[in-house]
Coordinates of C-alpha atoms in Angstrom, one line a residue:
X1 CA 43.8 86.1 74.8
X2 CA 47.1 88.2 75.0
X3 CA 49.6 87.1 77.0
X4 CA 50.0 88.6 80.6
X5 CA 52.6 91.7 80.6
X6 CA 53.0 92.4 84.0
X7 CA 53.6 96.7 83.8
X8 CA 56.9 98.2 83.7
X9 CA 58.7 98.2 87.0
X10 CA 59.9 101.8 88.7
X11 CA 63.5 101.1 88.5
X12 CA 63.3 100.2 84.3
X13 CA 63.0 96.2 84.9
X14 CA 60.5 94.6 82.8
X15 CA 58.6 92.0 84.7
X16 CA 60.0 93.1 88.7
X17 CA 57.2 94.2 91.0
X18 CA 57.9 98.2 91.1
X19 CA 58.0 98.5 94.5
X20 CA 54.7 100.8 94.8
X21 CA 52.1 100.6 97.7
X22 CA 48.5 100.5 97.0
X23 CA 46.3 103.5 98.0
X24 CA 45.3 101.3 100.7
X25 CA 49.0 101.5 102.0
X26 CA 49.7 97.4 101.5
X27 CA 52.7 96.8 99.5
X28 CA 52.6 96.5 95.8
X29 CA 50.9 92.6 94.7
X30 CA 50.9 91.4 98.1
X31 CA 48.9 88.2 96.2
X32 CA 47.8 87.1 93.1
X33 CA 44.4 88.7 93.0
X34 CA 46.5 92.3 93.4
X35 CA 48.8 91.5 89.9
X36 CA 48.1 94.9 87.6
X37 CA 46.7 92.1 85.2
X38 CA 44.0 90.8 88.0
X39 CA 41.5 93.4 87.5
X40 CA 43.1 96.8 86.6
X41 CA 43.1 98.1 90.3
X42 CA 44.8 101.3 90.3
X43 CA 47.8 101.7 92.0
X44 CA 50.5 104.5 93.3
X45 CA 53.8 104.0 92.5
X46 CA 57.0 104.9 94.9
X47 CA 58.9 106.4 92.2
X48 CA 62.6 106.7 93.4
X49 CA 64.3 109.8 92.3
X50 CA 67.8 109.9 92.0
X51 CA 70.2 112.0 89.7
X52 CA 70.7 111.1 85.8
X53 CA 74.9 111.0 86.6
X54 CA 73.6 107.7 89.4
X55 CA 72.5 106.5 85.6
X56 CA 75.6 106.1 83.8
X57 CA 77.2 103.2 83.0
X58 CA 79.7 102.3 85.9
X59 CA 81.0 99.5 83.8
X60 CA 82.8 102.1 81.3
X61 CA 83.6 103.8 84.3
X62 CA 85.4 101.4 85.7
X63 CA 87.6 100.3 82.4
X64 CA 89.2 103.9 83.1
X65 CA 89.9 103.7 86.7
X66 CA 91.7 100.6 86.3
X67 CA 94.3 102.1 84.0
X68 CA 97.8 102.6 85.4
X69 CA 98.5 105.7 86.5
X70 CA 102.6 105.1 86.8
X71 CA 104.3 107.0 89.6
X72 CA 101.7 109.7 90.1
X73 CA 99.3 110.4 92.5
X74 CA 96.2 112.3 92.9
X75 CA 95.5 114.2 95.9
X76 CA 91.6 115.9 96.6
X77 CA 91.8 118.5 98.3
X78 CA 88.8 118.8 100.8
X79 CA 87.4 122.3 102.5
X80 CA 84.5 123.7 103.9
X81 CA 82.8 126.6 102.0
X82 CA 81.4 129.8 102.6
X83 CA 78.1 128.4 104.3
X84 CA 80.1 126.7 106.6
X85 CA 77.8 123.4 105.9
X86 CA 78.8 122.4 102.7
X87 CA 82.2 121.2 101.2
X88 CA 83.8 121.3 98.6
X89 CA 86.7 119.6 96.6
X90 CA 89.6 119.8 93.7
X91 CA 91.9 117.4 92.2
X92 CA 95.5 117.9 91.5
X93 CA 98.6 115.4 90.6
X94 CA 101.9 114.8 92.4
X95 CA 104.9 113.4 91.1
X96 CA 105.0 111.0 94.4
X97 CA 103.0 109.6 97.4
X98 CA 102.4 111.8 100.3
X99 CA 103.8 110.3 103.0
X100 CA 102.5 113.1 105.5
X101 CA 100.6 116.1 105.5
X102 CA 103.9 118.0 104.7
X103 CA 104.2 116.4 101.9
X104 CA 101.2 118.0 100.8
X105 CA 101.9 121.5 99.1
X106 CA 99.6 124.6 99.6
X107 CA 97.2 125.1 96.8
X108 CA 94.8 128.1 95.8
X109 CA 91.2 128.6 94.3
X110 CA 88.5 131.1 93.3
X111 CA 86.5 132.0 96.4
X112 CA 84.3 134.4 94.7
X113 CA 82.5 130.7 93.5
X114 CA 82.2 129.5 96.9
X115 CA 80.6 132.2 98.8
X116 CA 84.4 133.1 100.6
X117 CA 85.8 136.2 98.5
X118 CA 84.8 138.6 95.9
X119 CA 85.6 139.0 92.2
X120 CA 88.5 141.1 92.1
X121 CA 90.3 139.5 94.5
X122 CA 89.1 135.9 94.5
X123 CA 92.2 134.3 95.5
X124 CA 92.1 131.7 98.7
X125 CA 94.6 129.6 100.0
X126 CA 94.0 125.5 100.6
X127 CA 96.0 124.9 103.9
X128 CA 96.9 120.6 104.3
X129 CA 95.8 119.8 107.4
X130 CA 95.2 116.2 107.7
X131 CA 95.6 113.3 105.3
X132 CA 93.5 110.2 104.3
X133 CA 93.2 107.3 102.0
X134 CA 91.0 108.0 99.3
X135 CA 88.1 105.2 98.7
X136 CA 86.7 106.5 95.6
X137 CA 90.3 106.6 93.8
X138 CA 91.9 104.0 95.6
X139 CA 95.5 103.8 96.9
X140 CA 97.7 105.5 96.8
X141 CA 95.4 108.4 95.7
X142 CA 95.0 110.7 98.6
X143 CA 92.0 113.0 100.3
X144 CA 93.7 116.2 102.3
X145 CA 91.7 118.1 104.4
X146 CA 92.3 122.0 104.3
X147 CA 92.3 124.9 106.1
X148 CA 91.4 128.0 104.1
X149 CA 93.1 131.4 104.1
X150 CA 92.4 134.6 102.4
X151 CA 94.6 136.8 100.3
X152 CA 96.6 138.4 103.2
X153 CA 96.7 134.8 105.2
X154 CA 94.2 135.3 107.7
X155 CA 91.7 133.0 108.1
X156 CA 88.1 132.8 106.7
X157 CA 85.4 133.5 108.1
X158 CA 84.3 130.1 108.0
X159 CA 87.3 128.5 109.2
X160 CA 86.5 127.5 112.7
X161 CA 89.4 124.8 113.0
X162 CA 92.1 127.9 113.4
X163 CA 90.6 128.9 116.8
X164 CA 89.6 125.7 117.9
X165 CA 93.2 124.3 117.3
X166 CA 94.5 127.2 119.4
X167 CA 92.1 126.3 122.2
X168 CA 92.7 122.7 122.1
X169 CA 96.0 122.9 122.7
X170 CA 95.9 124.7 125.5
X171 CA 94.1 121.9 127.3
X172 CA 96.2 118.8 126.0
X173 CA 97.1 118.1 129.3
X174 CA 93.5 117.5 129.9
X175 CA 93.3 114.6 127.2
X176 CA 89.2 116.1 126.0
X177 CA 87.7 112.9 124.5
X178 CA 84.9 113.3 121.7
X179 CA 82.6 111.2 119.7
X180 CA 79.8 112.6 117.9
X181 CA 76.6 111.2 116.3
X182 CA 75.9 112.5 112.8
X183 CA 72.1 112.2 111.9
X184 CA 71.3 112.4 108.6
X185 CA 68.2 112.2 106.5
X186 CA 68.4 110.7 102.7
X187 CA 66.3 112.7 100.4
X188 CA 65.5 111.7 96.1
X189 CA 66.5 114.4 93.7
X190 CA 63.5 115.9 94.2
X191 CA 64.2 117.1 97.9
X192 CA 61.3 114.1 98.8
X193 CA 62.4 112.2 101.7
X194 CA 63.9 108.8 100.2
X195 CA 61.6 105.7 99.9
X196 CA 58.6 108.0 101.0
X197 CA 55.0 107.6 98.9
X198 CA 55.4 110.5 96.4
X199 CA 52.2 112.4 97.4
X200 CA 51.5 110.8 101.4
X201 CA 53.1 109.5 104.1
X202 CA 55.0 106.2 105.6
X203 CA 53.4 104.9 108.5
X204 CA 53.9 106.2 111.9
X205 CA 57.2 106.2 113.9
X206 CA 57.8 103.1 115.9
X207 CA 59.3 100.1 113.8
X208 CA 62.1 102.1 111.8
X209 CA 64.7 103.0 114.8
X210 CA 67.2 100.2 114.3
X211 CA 64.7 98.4 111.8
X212 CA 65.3 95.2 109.0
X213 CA 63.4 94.7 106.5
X214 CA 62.6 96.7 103.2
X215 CA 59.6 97.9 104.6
X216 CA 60.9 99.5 107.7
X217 CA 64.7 100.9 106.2
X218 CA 65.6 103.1 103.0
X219 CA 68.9 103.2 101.2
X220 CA 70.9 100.2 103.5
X221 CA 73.3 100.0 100.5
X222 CA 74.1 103.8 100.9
X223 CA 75.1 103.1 104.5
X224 CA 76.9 100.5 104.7
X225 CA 79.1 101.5 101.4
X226 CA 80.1 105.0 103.3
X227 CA 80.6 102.6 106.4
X228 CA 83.5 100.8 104.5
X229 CA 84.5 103.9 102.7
X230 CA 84.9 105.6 106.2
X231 CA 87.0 102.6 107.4
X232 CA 89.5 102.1 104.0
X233 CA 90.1 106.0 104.4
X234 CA 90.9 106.1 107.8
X235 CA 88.4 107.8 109.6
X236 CA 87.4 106.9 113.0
X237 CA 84.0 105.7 112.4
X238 CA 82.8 103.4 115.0
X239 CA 79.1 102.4 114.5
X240 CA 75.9 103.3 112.5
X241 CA 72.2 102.4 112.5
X242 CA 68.9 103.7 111.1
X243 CA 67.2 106.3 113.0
X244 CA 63.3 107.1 114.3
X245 CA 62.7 108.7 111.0
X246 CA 61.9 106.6 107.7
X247 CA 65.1 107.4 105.7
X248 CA 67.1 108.8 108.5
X249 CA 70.6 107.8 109.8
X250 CA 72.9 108.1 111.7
X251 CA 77.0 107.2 112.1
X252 CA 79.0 107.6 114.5
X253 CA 82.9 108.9 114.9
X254 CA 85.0 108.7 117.8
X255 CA 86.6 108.6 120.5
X256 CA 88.5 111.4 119.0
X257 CA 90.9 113.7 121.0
X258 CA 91.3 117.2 120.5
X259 CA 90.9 118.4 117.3
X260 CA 90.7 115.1 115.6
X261 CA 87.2 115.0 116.3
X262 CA 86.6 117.9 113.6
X263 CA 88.8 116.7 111.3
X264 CA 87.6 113.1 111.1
X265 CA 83.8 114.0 111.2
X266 CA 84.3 116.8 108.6
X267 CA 85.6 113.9 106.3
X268 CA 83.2 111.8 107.0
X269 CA 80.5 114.1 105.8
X270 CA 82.4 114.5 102.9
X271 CA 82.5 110.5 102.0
X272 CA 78.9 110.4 103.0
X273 CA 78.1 113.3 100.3
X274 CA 80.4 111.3 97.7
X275 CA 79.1 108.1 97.8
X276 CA 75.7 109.3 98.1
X277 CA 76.4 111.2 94.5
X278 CA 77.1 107.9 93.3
X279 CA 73.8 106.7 94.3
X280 CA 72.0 109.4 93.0
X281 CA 70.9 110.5 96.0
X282 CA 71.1 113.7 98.7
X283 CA 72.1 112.9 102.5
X284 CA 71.2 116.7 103.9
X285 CA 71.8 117.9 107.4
X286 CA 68.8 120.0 108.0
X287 CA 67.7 119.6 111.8
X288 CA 64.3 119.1 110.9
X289 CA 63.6 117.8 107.7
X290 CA 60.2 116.8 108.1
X291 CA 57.6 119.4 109.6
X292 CA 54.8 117.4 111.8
X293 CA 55.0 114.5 114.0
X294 CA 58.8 113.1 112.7
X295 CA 62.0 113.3 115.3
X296 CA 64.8 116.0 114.0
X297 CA 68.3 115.1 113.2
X298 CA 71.1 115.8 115.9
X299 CA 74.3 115.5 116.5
X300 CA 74.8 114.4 119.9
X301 CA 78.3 115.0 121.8
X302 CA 79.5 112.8 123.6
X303 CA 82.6 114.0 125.9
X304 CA 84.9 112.9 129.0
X305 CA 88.6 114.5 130.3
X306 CA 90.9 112.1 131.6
X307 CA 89.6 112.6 135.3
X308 CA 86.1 111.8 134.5
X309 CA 87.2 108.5 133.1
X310 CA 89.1 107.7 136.4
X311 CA 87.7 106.1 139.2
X312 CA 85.7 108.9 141.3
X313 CA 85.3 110.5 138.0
X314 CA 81.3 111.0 138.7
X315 CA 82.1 114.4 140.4
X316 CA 83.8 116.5 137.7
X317 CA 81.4 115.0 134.9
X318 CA 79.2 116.7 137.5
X319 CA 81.0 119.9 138.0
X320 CA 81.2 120.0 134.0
X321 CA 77.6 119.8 133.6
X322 CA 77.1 122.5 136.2
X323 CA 78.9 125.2 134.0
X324 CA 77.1 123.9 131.3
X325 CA 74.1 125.1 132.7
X326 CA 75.2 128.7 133.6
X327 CA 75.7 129.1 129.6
X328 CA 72.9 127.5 128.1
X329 CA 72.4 130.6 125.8
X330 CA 76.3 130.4 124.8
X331 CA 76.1 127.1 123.4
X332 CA 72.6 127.3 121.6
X333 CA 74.1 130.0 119.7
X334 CA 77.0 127.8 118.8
X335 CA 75.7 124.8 118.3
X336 CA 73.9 125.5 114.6
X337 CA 75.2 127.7 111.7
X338 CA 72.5 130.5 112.1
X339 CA 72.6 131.0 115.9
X340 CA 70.2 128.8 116.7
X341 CA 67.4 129.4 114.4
X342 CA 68.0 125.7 113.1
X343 CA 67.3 123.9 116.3
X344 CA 64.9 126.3 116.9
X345 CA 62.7 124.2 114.8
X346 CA 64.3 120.9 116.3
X347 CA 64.6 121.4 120.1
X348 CA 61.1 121.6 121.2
X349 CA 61.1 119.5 124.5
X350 CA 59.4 116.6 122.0
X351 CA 60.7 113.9 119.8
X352 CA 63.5 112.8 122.1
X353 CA 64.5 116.6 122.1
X354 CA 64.7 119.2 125.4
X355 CA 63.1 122.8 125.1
X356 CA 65.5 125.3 123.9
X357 CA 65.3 127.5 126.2
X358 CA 65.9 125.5 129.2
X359 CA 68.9 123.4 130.2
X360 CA 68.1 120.1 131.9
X361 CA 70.4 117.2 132.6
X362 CA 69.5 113.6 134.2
X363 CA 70.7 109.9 133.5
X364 CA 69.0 108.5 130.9
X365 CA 67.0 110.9 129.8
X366 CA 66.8 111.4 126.1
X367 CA 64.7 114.4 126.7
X368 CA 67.0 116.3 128.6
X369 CA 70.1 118.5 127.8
X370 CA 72.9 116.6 129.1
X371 CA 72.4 112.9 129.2
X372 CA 74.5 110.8 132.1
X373 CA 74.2 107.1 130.5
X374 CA 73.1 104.6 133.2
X375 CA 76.2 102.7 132.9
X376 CA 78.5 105.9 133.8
X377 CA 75.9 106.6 136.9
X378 CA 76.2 103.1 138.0
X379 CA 80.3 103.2 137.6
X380 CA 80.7 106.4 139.0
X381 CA 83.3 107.4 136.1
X382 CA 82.9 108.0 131.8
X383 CA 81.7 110.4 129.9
X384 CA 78.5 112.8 129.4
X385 CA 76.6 113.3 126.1
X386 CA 75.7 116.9 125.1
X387 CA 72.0 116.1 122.9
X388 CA 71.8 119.7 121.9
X389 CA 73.6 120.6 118.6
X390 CA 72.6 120.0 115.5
X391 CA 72.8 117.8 112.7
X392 CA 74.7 120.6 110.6
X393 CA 77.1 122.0 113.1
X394 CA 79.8 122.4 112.3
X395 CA 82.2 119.6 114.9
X396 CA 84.7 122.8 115.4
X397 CA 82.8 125.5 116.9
X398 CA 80.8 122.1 119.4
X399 CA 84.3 121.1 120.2
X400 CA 85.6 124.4 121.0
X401 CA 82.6 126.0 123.4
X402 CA 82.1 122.4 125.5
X403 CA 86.3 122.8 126.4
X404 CA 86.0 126.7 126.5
X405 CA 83.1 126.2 129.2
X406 CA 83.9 123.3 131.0
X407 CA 88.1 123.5 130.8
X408 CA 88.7 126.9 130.6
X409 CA 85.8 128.1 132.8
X410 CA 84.8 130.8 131.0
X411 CA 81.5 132.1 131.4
X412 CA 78.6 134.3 129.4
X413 CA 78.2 134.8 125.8
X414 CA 81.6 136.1 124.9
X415 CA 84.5 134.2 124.4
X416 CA 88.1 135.1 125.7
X417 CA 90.8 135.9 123.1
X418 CA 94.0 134.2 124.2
X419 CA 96.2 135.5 121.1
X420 CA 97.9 137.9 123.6
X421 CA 98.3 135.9 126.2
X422 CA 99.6 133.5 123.7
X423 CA 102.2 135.8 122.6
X424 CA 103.2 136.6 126.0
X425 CA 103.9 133.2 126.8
X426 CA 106.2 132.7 123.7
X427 CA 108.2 135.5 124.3
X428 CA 108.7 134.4 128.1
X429 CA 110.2 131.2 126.9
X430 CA 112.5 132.4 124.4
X431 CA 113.9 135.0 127.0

């Protein structure tokens, strides 16, 4: 008889096991008898899509980014575009390293591609904001996060940092303390959730949440090489783990004070998206990926002032979570690109999640607005996590409303406008 060929595995190796489940839902030749040469049983395959670029040989890659590149250095310029979720980046060359964000000259680009001008005057300026290592390029290539400006120097419409800058300073004294948990779900080429049977389901929630084992996480290799690119660029990454969700994650960044927070979480998205190209694959933001019985994706906010981390603390992490709850309709709008319409479909009082339209609070309790972790109840002093904006919100506009609320004590749905105020401060001082 013929020899035994064993059918050609998924991923292009002759001979592996391709990594399919049987319609049964046990994994792919759990035993002999299930070989595909033991009887012909049929058999779906988990067919992982990821981009033809994910293909290309990285060995010839990698002769070219080893060449010298003398005294010059290349700086990527990073900004958000005119969705406000996605970002977007360009590479020029200095004669010398950067060795701060002023040595980083303005640069320009067209716009009308990105959603942020028209045509016929498509010109937008690329503000240097904040500088990092680059871990794709190595060092002493740079990655420069920007602010963006239009023609006559105001700024877009999607640049939140401007105001939040503004507002941020005026409560330095304050010392506002951020970290924030980015969930993310990895998707194939194909928009199909990562690891997930082509045409069913994984099993049920329960053994994925902080799981091990190639049964119970997807894509390990994409997390932990963003982890490491996070830490060589300089961004204040602090943990990760896989979330409730087959194929969803989550990092977190912080503590972070003042506008920091934005700036480092806005690159880390950025690092996740680039090494996730390398892999072929999409990490996407959407709140709620999955429709049916799957948890969302947040991005919890976790905050403190220098008086709630003293001693006696308890009562103004109180006092804070009291005006929260007088503007529950203020932040929902803020806390998602499309005033709420995203969490809409996430915050539904299920799946870890409170209703969105009712604020709640309570220690411990996952399901509830604002979450007091038992440790801070039991010390009397830390921080309060904010479970209600989204996965894609953007870290400014959060930042901004939980100080504007809780610092400046405004109340409502309309925010104060301290330019004049601002003004008249500046000109009492140089008088």
């Amino acid at each position: 008889p013929a020899p035994c060929r064993p059918r050609p595995a998924s991923s292009g190796t002759s001979g592996d096991p391709p990594g399919g489940v049987y319609k049964s839902g046990r994994p792919a030749w759990p035993d002999a008898a299930d070989h595909p040469c033991a009887g012909g049983q049929e058999k779906e395959t988990i067919t992982m899509s990821v981009s033809h670029s994910s293909k290309l040989n990285k060995v010839v890659r990698d002769q070219y980014m080893k060449l010298p590149q003398g005294d010059k250095v290349l700086v990527t310029y990073v900004w958000i575009d005119g969705s406000g979720e996605g970002v977007r980046c360009k590479t020029r060359t200095l004669n010398q390293e950067p060795k701060c964000i002023e040595d980083v000259p303005e640069w320009n680009f067209d716009g009308s591609s990105t959603d942020q001008a028209e045509g016929s005057n498509s010109d937008m300026f690329l503000i240097p904001v904040r500088m990092f290592r680059d871990p794709f390029c190595l060092d002493p290539n740079k990655l420069v996060l920007c602010e963006v400006l239009k023609y006559n120097r105001k700024h877009a419409e999607t640049n939140l940092r401007h105001t939040c800058k503004k507002i941020m300073d005026m409560v330095q004294d304050s010392h506002p303390w951020f970290g924030m948990e980015q969930e993310y779900t990895l998707l194939g080429i194909n928009g199909h959730p990562y690891g997930w049977p082509e045409n069913g389901f994984p099993g049920p929630q329960g053994p994925y949440y902080c799981g091990v084992g190639a049964d119970k996480v997807y894509g390990r290799d994409i997390v932990e090489s963003h982890y490491k690119a996070c830490l060589y660029a300089g961004v204040k990454i602090c943990g990760t783990n896989a979330e409730v969700m087959p194929s969803q994650w989550e990092f977190q960044v912080g503590p972070c004070e003042g506008i920091e927070m934005g700036d480092h979480l806005w690159m880390a998205r950025f690092i996740l998206h680039r090494v996730c190209e390398d892999f072929g694959v999409v990490a996407t933001l959407d709140p709620k990926p999955m429709t049916g019985n799957w948890n969302g994706a947040g991005c919890h906010t976790n905050y403190s002032t220098e008086e709630m981390r003293c001693e006696g603390g308890l009562k103004f992490i109180e006092a804070a979570i009291e005006k929260l709850s007088k503007r529950h309709d203020y932040h929902i709008c803020v806390y998602d690109p499309r005033g709420g319409q995203d969490n809409s479909r996430r915050l539904t009082g299920h799946h870890e999640t409170s209703n969105i339209f009712e604020f709640s609070a309570g220690v411990a309790n996952r399901g509830a607005s604002i979450r007091i972790p038992r440790q801070v109840g039991q010390d009397g002093f830390g921080y309060f996590e904010d479970r209600r904006p989204a996965a894609n919100c953007d870290p400014y506009a959060v930042t901004e409303a939980i100080v504007r609320t809780t610092l400046l004590n405004e109340t409502g749905v309309e925010t104060k406008d301290y330019v004049e105020q601002s003004r008249l401060e500046r000109g009492i001082l140089k008088e």
